[in-house]
Short mmCIF file of C-alpha atoms in Angstrom, two decimals:
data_model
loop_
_atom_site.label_atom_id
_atom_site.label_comp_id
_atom_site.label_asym_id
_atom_site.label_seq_id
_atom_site.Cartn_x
_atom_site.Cartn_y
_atom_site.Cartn_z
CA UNK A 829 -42.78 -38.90 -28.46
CA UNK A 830 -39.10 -38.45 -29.26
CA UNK A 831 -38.81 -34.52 -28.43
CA UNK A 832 -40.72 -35.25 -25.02
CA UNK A 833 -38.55 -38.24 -24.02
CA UNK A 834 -35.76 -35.76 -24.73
CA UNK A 835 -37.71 -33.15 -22.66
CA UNK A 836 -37.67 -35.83 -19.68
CA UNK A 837 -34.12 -36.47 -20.08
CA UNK A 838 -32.59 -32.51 -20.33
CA UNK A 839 -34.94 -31.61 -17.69
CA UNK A 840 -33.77 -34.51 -15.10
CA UNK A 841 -30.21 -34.00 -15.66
CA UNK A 842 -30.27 -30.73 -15.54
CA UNK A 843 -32.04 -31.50 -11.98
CA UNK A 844 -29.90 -34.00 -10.71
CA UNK A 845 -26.78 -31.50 -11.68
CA UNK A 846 -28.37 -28.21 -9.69
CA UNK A 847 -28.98 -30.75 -7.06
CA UNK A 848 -25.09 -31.38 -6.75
CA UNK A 849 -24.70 -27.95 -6.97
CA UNK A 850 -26.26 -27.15 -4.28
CA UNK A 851 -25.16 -29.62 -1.97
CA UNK A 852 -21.15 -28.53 -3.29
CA UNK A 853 -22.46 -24.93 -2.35
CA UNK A 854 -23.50 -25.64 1.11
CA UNK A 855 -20.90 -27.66 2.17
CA UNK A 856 -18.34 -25.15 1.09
CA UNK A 857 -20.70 -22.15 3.41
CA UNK A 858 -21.98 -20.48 -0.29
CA UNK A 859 -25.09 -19.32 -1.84
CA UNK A 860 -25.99 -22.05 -4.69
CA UNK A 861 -27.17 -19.02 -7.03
CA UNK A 862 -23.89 -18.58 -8.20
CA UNK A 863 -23.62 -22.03 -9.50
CA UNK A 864 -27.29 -22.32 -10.94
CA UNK A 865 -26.39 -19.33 -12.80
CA UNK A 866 -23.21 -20.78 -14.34
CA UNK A 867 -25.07 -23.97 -14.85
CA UNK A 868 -27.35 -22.04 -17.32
CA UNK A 869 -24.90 -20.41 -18.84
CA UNK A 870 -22.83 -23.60 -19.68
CA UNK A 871 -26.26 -24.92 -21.23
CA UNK A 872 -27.99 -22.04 -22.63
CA UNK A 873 -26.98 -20.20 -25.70
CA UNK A 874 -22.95 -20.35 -26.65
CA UNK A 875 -22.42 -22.29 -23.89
CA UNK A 876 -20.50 -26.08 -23.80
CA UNK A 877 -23.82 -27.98 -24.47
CA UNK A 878 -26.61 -25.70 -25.38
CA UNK A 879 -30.30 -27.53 -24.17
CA UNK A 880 -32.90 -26.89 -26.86
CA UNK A 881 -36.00 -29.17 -25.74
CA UNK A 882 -36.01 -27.87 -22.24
CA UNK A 883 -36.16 -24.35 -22.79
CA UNK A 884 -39.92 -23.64 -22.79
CA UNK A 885 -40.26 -25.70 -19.89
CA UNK A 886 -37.54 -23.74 -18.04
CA UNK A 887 -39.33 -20.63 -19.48
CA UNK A 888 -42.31 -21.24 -17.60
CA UNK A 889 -40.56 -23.03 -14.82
CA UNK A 890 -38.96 -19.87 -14.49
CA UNK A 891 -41.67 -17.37 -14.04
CA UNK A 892 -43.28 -19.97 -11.39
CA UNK A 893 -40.38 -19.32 -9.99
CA UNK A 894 -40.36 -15.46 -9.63
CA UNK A 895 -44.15 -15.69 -8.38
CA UNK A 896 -43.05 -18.35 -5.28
CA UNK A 897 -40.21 -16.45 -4.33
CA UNK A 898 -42.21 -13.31 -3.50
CA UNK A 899 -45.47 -14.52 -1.65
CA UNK A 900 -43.03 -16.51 0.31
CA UNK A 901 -41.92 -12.98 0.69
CA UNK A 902 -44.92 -11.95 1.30
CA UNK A 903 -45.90 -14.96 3.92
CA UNK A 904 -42.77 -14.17 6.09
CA UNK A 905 -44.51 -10.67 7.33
CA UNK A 906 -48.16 -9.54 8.11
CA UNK A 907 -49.84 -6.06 7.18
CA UNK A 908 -49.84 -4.75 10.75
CA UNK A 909 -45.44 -6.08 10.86
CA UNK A 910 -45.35 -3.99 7.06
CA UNK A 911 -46.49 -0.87 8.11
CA UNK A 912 -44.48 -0.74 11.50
CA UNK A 913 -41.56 -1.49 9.62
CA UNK A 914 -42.59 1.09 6.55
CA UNK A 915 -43.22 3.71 10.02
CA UNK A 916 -39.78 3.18 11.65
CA UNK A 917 -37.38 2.30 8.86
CA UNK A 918 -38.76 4.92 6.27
CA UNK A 919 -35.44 6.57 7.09
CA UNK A 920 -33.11 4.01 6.64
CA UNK A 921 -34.69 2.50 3.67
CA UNK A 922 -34.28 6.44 1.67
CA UNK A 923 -30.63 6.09 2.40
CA UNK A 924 -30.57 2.72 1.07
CA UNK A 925 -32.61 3.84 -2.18
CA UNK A 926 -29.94 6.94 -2.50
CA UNK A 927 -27.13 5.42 -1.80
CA UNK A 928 -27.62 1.73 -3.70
CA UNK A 929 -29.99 2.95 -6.97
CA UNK A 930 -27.66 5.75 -8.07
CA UNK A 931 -24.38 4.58 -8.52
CA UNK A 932 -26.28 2.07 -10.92
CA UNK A 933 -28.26 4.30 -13.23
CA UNK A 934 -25.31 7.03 -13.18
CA UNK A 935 -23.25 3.89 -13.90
CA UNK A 936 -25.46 3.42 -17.30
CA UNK A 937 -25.05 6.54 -18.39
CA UNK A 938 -21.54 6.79 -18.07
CA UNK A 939 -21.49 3.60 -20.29
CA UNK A 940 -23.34 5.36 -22.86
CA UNK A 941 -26.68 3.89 -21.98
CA UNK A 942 -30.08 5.30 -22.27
CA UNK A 943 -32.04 6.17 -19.62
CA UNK A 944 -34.17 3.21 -19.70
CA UNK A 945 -31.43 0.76 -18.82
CA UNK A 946 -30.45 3.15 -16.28
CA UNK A 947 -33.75 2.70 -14.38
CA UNK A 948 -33.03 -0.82 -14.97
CA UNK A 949 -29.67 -1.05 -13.43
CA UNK A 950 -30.28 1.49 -10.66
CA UNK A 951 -32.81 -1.38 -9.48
CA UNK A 952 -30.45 -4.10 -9.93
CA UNK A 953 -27.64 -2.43 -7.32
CA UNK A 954 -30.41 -1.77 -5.13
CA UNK A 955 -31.83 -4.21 -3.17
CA UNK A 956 -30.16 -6.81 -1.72
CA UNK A 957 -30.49 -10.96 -1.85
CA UNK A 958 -33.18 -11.43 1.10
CA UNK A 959 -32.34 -14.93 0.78
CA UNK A 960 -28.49 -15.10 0.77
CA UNK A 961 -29.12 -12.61 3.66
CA UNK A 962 -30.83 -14.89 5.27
CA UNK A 963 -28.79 -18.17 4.75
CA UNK A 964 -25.74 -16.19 6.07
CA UNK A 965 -27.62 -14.81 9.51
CA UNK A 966 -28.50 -18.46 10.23
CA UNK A 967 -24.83 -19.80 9.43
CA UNK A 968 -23.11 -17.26 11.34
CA UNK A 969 -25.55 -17.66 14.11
CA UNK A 970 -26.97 -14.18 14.43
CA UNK A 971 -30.35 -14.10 14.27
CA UNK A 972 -30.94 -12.83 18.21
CA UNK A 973 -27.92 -10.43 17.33
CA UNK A 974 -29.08 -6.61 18.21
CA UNK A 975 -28.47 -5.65 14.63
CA UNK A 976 -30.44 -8.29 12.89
CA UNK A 977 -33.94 -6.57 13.24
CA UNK A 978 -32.14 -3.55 11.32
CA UNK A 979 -30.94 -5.90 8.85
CA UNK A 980 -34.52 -7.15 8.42
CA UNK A 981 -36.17 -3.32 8.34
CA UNK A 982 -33.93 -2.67 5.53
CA UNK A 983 -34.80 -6.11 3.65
CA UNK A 984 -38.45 -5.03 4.21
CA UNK A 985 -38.33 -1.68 3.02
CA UNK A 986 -36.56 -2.88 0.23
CA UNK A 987 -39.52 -5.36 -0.70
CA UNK A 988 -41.82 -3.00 -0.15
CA UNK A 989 -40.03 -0.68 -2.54
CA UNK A 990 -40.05 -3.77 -5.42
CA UNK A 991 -43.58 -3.50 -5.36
CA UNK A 992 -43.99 -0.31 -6.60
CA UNK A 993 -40.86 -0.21 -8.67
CA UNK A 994 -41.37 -3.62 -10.45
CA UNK A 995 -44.87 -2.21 -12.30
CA UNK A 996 -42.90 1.11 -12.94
CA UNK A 997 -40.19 -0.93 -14.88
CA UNK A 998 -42.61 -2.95 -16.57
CA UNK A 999 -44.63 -0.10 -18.08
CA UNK A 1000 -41.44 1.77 -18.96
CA UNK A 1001 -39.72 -1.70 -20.48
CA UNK A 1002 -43.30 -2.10 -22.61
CA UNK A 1003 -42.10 1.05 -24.64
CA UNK A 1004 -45.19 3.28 -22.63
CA UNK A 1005 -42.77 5.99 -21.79
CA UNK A 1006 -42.85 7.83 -18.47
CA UNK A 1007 -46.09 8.98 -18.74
CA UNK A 1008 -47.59 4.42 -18.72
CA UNK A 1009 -44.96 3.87 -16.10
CA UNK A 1010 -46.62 7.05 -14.06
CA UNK A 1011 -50.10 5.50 -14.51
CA UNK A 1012 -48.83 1.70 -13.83
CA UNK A 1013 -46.85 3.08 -10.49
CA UNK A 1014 -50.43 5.17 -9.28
CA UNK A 1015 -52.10 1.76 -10.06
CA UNK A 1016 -49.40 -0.22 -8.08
CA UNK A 1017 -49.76 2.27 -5.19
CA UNK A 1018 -53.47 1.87 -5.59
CA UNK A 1019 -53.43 -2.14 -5.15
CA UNK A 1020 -50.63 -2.36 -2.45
CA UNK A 1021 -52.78 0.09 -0.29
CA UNK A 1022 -56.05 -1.33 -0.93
CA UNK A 1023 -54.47 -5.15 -0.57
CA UNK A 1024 -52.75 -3.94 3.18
CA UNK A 1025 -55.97 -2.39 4.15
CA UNK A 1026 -58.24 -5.67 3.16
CA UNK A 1027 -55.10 -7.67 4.46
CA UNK A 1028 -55.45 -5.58 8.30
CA UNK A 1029 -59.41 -5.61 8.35
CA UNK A 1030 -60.50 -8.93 6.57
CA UNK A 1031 -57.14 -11.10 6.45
CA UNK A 1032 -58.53 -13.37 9.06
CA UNK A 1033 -61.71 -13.99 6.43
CA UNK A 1034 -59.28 -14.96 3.49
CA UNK A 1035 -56.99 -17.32 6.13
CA UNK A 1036 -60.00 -19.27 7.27
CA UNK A 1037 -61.34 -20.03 3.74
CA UNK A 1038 -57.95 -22.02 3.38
CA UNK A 1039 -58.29 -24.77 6.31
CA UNK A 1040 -54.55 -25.20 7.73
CA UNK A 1041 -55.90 -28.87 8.84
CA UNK A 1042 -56.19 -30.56 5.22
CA UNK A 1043 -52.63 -30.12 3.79
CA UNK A 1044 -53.29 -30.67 0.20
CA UNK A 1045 -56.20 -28.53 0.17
CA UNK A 1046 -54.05 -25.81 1.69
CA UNK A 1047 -51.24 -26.55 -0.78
CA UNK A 1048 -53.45 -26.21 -3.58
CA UNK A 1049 -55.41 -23.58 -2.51
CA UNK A 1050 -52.62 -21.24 -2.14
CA UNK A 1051 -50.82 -22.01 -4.72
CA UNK A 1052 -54.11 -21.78 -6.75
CA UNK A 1053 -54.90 -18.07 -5.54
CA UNK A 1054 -51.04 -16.82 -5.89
CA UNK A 1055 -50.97 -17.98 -9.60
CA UNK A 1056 -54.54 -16.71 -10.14
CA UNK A 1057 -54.31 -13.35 -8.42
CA UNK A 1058 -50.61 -13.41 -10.12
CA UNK A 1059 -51.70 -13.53 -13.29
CA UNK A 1060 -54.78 -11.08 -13.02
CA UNK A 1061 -52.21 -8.90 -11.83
CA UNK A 1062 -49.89 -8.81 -15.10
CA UNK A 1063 -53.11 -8.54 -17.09
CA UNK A 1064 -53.98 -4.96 -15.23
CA UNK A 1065 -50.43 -3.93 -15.51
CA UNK A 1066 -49.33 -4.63 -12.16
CA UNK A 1067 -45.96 -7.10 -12.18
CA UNK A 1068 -47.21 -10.78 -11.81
CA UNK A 1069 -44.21 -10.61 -8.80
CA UNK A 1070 -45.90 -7.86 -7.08
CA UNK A 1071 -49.55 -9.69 -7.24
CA UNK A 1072 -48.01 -12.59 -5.60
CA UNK A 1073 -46.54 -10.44 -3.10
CA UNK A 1074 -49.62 -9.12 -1.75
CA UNK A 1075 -51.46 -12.98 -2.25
CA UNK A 1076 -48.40 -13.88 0.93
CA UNK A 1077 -49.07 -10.56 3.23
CA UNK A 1078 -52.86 -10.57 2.93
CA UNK A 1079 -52.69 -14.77 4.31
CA UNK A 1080 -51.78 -14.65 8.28
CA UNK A 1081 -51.85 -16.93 11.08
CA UNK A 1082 -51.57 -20.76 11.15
CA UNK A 1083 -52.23 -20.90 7.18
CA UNK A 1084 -49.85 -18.53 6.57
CA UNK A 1085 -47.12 -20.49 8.78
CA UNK A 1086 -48.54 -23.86 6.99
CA UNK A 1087 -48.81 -22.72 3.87
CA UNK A 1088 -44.95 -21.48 4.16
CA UNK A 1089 -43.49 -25.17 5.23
CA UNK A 1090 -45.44 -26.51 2.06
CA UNK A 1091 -44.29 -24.13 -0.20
CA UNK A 1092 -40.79 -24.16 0.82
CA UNK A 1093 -39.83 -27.47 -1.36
CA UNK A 1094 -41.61 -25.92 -4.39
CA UNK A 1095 -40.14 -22.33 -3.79
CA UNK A 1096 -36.78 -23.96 -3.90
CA UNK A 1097 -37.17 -25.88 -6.74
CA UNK A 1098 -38.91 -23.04 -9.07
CA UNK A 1099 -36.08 -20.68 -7.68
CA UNK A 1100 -33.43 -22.76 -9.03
CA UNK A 1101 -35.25 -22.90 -12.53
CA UNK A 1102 -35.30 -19.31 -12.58
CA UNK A 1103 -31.61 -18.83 -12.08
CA UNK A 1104 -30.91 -21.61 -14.07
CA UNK A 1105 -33.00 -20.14 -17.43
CA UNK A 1106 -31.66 -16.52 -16.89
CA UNK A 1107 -28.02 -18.08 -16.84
CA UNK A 1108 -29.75 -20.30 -20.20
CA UNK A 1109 -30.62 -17.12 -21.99
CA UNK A 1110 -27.51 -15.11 -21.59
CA UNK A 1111 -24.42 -15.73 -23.92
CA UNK A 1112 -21.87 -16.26 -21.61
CA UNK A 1113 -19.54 -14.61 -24.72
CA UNK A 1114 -20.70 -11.90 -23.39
CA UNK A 1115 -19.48 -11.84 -20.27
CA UNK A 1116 -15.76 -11.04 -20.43
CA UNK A 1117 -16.26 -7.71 -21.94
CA UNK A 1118 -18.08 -6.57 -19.50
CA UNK A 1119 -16.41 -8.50 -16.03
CA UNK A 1120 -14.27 -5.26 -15.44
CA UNK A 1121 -17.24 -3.13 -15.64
CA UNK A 1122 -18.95 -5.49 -13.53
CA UNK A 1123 -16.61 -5.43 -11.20
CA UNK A 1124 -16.15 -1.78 -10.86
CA UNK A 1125 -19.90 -1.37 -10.03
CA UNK A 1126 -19.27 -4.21 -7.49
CA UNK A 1127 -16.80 -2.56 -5.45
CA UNK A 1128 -18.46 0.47 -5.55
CA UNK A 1129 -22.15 -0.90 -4.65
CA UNK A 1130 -20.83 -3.12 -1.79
CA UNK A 1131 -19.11 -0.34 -0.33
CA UNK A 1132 -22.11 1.59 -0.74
CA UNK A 1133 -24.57 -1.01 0.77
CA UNK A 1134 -22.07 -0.94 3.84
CA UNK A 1135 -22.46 1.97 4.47
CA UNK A 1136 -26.47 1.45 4.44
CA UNK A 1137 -26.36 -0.73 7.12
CA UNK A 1138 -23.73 0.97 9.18
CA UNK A 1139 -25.62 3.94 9.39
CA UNK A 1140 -28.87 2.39 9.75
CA UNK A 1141 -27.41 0.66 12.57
CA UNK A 1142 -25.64 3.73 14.07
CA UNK A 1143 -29.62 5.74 13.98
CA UNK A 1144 -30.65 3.03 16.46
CA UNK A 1145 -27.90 2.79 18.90
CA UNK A 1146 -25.55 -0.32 17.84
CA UNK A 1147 -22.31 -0.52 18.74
CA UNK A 1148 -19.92 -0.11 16.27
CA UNK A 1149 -19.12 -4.05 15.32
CA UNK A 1150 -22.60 -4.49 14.98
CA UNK A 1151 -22.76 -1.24 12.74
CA UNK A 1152 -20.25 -3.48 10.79
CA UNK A 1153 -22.01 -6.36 10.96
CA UNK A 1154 -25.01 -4.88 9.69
CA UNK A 1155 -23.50 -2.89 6.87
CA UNK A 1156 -21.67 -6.50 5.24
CA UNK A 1157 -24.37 -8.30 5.45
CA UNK A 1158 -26.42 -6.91 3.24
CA UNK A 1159 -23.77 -6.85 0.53
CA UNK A 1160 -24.93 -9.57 -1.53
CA UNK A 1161 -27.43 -9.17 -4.54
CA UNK A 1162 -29.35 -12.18 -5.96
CA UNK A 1163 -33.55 -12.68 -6.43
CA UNK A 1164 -34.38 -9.31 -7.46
CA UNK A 1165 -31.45 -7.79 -9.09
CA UNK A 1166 -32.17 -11.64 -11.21
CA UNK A 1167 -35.32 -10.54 -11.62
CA UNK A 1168 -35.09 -7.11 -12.39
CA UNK A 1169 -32.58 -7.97 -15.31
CA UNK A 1170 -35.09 -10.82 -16.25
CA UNK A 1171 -37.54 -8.31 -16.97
CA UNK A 1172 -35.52 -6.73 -19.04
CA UNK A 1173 -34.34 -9.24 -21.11
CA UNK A 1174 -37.63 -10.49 -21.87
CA UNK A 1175 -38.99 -6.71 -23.46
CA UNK A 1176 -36.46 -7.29 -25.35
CA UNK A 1177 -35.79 -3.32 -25.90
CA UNK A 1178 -32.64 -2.63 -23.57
CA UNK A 1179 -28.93 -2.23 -24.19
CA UNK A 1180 -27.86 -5.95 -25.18
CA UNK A 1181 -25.53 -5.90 -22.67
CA UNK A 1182 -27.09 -5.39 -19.67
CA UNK A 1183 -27.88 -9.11 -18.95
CA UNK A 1184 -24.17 -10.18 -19.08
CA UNK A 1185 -23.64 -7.30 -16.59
CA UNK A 1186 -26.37 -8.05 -14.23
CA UNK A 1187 -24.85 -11.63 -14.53
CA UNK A 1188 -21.33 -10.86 -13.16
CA UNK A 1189 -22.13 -8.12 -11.31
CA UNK A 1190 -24.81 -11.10 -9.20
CA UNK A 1191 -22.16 -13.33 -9.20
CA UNK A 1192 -19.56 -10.90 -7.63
CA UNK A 1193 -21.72 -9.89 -4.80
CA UNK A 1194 -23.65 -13.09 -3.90
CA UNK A 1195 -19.89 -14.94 -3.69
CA UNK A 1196 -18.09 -12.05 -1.96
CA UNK A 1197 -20.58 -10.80 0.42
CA UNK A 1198 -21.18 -14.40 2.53
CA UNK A 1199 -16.98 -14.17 2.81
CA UNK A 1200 -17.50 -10.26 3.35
CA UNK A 1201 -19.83 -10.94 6.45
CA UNK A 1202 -17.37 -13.20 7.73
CA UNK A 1203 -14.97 -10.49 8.52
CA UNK A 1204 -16.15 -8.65 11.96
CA UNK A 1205 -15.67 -12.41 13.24
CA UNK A 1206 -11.64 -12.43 12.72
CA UNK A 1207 -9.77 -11.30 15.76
CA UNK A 1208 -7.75 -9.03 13.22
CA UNK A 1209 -10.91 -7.05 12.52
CA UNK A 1210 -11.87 -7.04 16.30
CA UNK A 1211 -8.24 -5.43 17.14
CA UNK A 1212 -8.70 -3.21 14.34
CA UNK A 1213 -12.13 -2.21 15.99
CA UNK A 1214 -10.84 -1.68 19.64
CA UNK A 1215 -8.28 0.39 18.61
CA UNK A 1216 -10.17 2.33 16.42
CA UNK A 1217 -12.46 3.33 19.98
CA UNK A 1218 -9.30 3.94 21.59
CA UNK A 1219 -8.13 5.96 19.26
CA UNK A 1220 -11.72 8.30 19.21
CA UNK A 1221 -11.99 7.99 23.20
CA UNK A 1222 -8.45 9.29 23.54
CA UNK A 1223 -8.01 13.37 24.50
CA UNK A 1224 -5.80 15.38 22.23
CA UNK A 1225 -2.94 16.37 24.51
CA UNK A 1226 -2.88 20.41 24.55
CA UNK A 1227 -0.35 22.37 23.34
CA UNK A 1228 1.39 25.34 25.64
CA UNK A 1229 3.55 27.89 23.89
#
């Protein structure tokens, strides 16, 4: 009775406090990760006042967490939008992979890391916060801008990308080598094409089991099949993430838009439990050895995620401050670099200090790139833009001997 009363009591605190948080956050025009993951660290282990009871429940809270944050993912496109996307931003998204996954892993190595952790923090500087992304579109008002669809192609790729990469990371982090990682990635492959070709032909069959009418049958019922097909997913060897995933593209139409609005409250609330108990596991002692480090990678990997976008922007005909635009907005990291790192952390098998690195290195990005994004909107920028043109449009005057 005692240890659950003090359960009740961490738990709600710790609740009330991210609820602050985030209100502070959004008032001030930032992402509340940042703050969820300093709340865990000032609770978790070596921090001011370490939580003990609450742990296992912010365990579990926490992979919840991971599972509602991709089928909302998944709800937010159908199969038909996934493979036009996949079609026209194949390009785009190879850049992005190039340009964002090796700085990481050579990053690794050049720390003296093994190869394992280098596939580990490759993904990490890869793919961008779809979330902070999308918070900072709707603040800035520039969702009906030309270079948001872009934006979006790149987000998508990027998911689409996490679903193949998450079971390859898995296998490898479960000590099966290259050779499990191989077979888990064919398997991955496998599902994702056999889930978007039931989603396309029979997705209508699976949306009208789930009546959008009744909405506590629909909130149960998909919640029910995400966990279920969620866990079947990690017991085949296919991330738990990645099952979910597909449980959000193969559901379309009015339950998919339903089910989205009733999952929202619960996505949030699982999503700041999983921030919160990565920030509870990780010593934040660990931290200041490796904020320079951190940083370093930062500067590099925003710069490098600019340039994504700018040129991705550029292949389809945006003028150059929406090139801009494009390229800082996807600067900021957050879900999956979280969860990438998570991953690790759990097997348990990587260089120690890899979560105190993914920690900063989150926190650097997801604070800087909102303020980043800001920039093409100061009239400095837009002078330094016009006479930038001016400076390309005008002739070189010839020179007569």
């Amino acid at each position: 009775m005692h240890e659950s009363t003090t359960l009740l009591v961490e738990v709600g605190a710790l609740l009330l406090l991210l609820g602050v948080l985030g209100r502070l956050s959004r008032r001030v025009g930032l992402s509340p990760i940042p703050l969820y993951l300093l709340a865990g660290l000032a609770f978790g282990h070596g921090g001011l006042l370490p939580l003990a009871a609450s742990e296992e429940f912010f365990a579990v809270g926490a992979e919840i967490g991971v599972i509602l944050l991709l089928v909302m993912l998944g709800l937010e496109y159908s199969a038909n939008e996934l493979v036009g996307n996949l079609r026209s931003a194949a390009p785009a998204g190879l850049i992005d992979g190039v340009l964002n996954a090796l700085p990481g892993a050579a990053f690794a190595l050049l720390l003296g890391w093994d190869w394992v952790a280098a596939l580990v923090l490759g993904g990490i500087t890869w793919v961008s916060s779809s979330g902070v992304i999308a918070k900072v579109l709707a603040d800035l008002g520039r969702l009906g801008n030309r270079e948001t669809p872009v934006i979006l192609s790149v987000l998508v790729i990027e998911d689409l990308a996490m679903a193949l990469y998450l079971p390859l990371v898995t296998a490898v982090l479960a000590g099966t080598g290259l050779l499990g990682g191989g077979i888990a990635l064919a398997v991955a492959v496998g599902t994702v094409l056999l889930v978007l070709m039931v989603a396309i032909r029979y997705g209508h069959l699976i949306s009208s089991a789930l009546s959008a009418k009744d909405p506590e049958a629909l909130l149960l019922g998909v919640l029910g099949l995400t966990l279920l097909i969620a866990g079947l997913a990690a017991k085949l060897q296919v991330s738990a993430a990645v099952g979910a995933f597909l449980v959000g593209i193969a559901l379309s139409g009015p339950v998919a838009h339903h089910a989205t609005e009733l999952l929202s409250p619960l996505r949030d609330l699982f999503a700041a439990v999983f921030f919160v108990f990565f920030g509870l596991v990780t010593d934040p002692r660990d931290i200041p050895p490796v904020l320079l480090p951190a940083l370093a990678l930062a500067v590099v990997t925003m710069a490098t995620k600019t340039l994504t976008g700018y040129l991705a922007a550029r292949r389809v005909g945006i003028a150059e401050p929406g090139r801009w635009r494009a390229g800082l907005a996807l600067v900021p990291r957050g879900e999956f670099s979280i969860v990438i790192a998570g991953l690790a952390v759990a097997a348990g098998s990587v260089e120690p200090r890899l979560a105190a690195l993914a920690t900063a290195y989150v926190l650097i990005t997801v604070v800087t790139g909102p303020m980043l994004a800001r920039l093409p909107d100061f009239p400095w920028f837009k002078r330094w833009l016009r006479n930038r043109a001016a400076a390309q449009r005008r002739e070189p005057v010839p020179v007569h001997d």
